[in-house]
Amino acid sequence: MNLITKLKQSAKSLKSEAQVLMVAYKDNRTLFLAKVLIGITIGYLLSPIDLIPDFIPVFGLVDDLVIVPLLITASVKLIPVVVLADAREWIKNNTGKVKKNNWVVAIVIIAICVVLLYSLYRHFIPPKKN
């Protein structure tokens, strides 16, 4: 199996695991800590801002190749096995019913990013004194 095929297969499995995380997040049996990490993971996946900007050669893709899989793996390890099995089964049986566009979540994530950027701006660039 060549490298491109392996990467495509890994990307496909990560996409399905992200869907499993979204279903497991809604389950009441999922622990609070797991829900927090799932929220961070999904937020990072949907966020237009990367930890390391993509325009930086080589290192710009590190977050996509390392950080995202680590977040997904850590989230999956915190979810009880029964919840994971149920979430995977639900995804398998309801592939057409999975909501792909959730504008409310996107707006919330963008709003959080804007507030964070503004607060960083205000912190590092204080107002001019006359």
Coordinates of C-alpha atoms in Angstrom, one line a residue:
M1 CA 0.0 0.0 0.0
N2 CA 1.5 3.3 -1.0
L3 CA 1.7 6.5 1.2
I4 CA -1.2 8.3 -0.6
T5 CA -3.6 5.4 -0.1
K6 CA -2.6 5.2 3.6
L7 CA -3.1 8.9 4.1
K8 CA -6.6 8.8 2.4
Q9 CA -7.6 5.9 4.6
S10 CA -6.4 7.7 7.7
A11 CA -8.3 10.8 6.8
K12 CA -11.5 8.9 6.2
S13 CA -11.2 7.1 9.5
L14 CA -10.5 10.5 11.3
K15 CA -13.6 11.9 9.7
S16 CA -15.8 9.0 10.9
E17 CA -14.3 9.3 14.4
A18 CA -15.1 13.0 14.4
Q19 CA -18.7 12.1 13.7
V20 CA -18.6 9.5 16.4
L21 CA -17.4 12.1 18.8
M22 CA -20.3 14.4 18.0
V23 CA -22.8 11.6 18.6
A24 CA -21.0 10.5 21.8
Y25 CA -21.0 14.2 23.0
K26 CA -24.8 14.2 23.1
D27 CA -24.9 10.9 25.1
N28 CA -25.7 11.4 28.8
R29 CA -23.3 8.5 29.7
T30 CA -20.3 10.4 28.4
L31 CA -18.2 11.9 31.2
F32 CA -17.9 15.7 31.7
L33 CA -14.1 15.7 31.1
A34 CA -14.7 13.7 27.9
K35 CA -17.3 16.3 26.8
V36 CA -14.9 19.1 27.4
L37 CA -12.2 17.5 25.4
I38 CA -14.7 16.6 22.6
G39 CA -15.8 20.2 22.5
I40 CA -12.2 21.4 22.2
T41 CA -11.5 18.8 19.5
I42 CA -14.6 19.6 17.4
G43 CA -14.0 23.3 18.0
Y44 CA -10.4 23.0 16.8
L45 CA -11.5 21.0 13.8
L46 CA -14.1 23.6 12.8
S47 CA -12.1 26.6 13.7
P48 CA -10.8 28.8 10.9
I49 CA -7.7 29.6 13.0
D50 CA -4.9 27.0 13.4
L51 CA -2.5 26.8 16.2
I52 CA 0.3 26.9 13.7
P53 CA -0.6 28.9 10.5
D54 CA -0.6 26.8 7.3
F55 CA 1.6 29.2 5.4
I56 CA 4.6 28.3 7.5
P57 CA 6.5 25.7 5.5
V58 CA 6.4 22.1 6.9
F59 CA 5.3 23.2 10.4
G60 CA 2.1 24.7 9.2
L61 CA 0.7 21.2 8.5
V62 CA 1.9 19.8 11.8
D63 CA -1.4 20.6 13.5
D64 CA -3.4 18.9 10.7
L65 CA -1.2 15.8 10.8
V66 CA -0.4 15.5 14.5
I67 CA -2.5 17.7 16.8
V68 CA -5.9 16.8 15.4
P69 CA -5.3 13.0 15.5
L70 CA -3.9 13.3 19.0
L71 CA -7.0 15.3 20.1
I72 CA -9.4 12.7 18.5
T73 CA -7.4 9.8 20.1
A74 CA -7.5 11.4 23.5
S75 CA -11.2 12.1 23.2
V76 CA -12.0 8.6 22.2
K77 CA -10.0 7.1 25.1
L78 CA -12.1 9.1 27.6
I79 CA -15.4 7.9 26.2
P80 CA -16.8 4.7 27.8
V81 CA -16.6 1.7 25.5
V82 CA -20.4 1.2 25.5
V83 CA -21.0 4.8 24.4
L84 CA -18.4 4.5 21.6
A85 CA -20.0 1.3 20.4
D86 CA -23.5 2.8 20.4
A87 CA -22.3 6.0 18.7
R88 CA -20.5 4.0 16.0
E89 CA -23.6 1.8 15.5
W90 CA -25.8 5.0 15.3
I91 CA -23.5 6.5 12.6
K92 CA -23.5 3.2 10.7
N93 CA -27.3 3.0 10.7
N94 CA -28.0 6.7 10.2
T95 CA -25.4 7.9 7.6
G96 CA -27.9 9.9 5.7
K97 CA -29.3 11.6 8.8
V98 CA -26.0 13.0 10.1
K99 CA -26.2 16.8 10.1
K100 CA -23.3 18.1 8.1
N101 CA -24.1 21.8 8.4
N102 CA -24.5 23.3 11.8
W103 CA -24.4 27.1 11.4
V104 CA -25.1 27.7 15.1
V105 CA -21.9 25.9 16.1
A106 CA -19.9 27.6 13.3
I107 CA -21.1 31.0 14.4
V108 CA -20.3 30.3 18.1
I109 CA -16.8 29.1 17.2
I110 CA -16.1 32.1 15.0
A111 CA -17.4 34.5 17.7
I112 CA -15.1 32.9 20.3
C113 CA -12.1 33.3 17.9
V114 CA -13.0 36.9 17.3
V115 CA -13.2 37.6 21.0
L116 CA -9.9 35.9 21.6
L117 CA -8.2 37.8 18.8
Y118 CA -9.6 41.1 20.1
S119 CA -8.5 40.4 23.6
L120 CA -5.0 39.4 22.4
Y121 CA -4.9 42.6 20.4
R122 CA -6.0 44.8 23.4
H123 CA -3.4 43.0 25.6
F124 CA -0.4 43.4 23.4
I125 CA -1.3 46.7 21.8
P126 CA -2.5 49.0 24.6
P127 CA -4.4 52.2 23.7
K128 CA -2.4 55.3 23.0
K129 CA -2.2 57.9 25.7
N130 CA -2.6 61.5 24.6

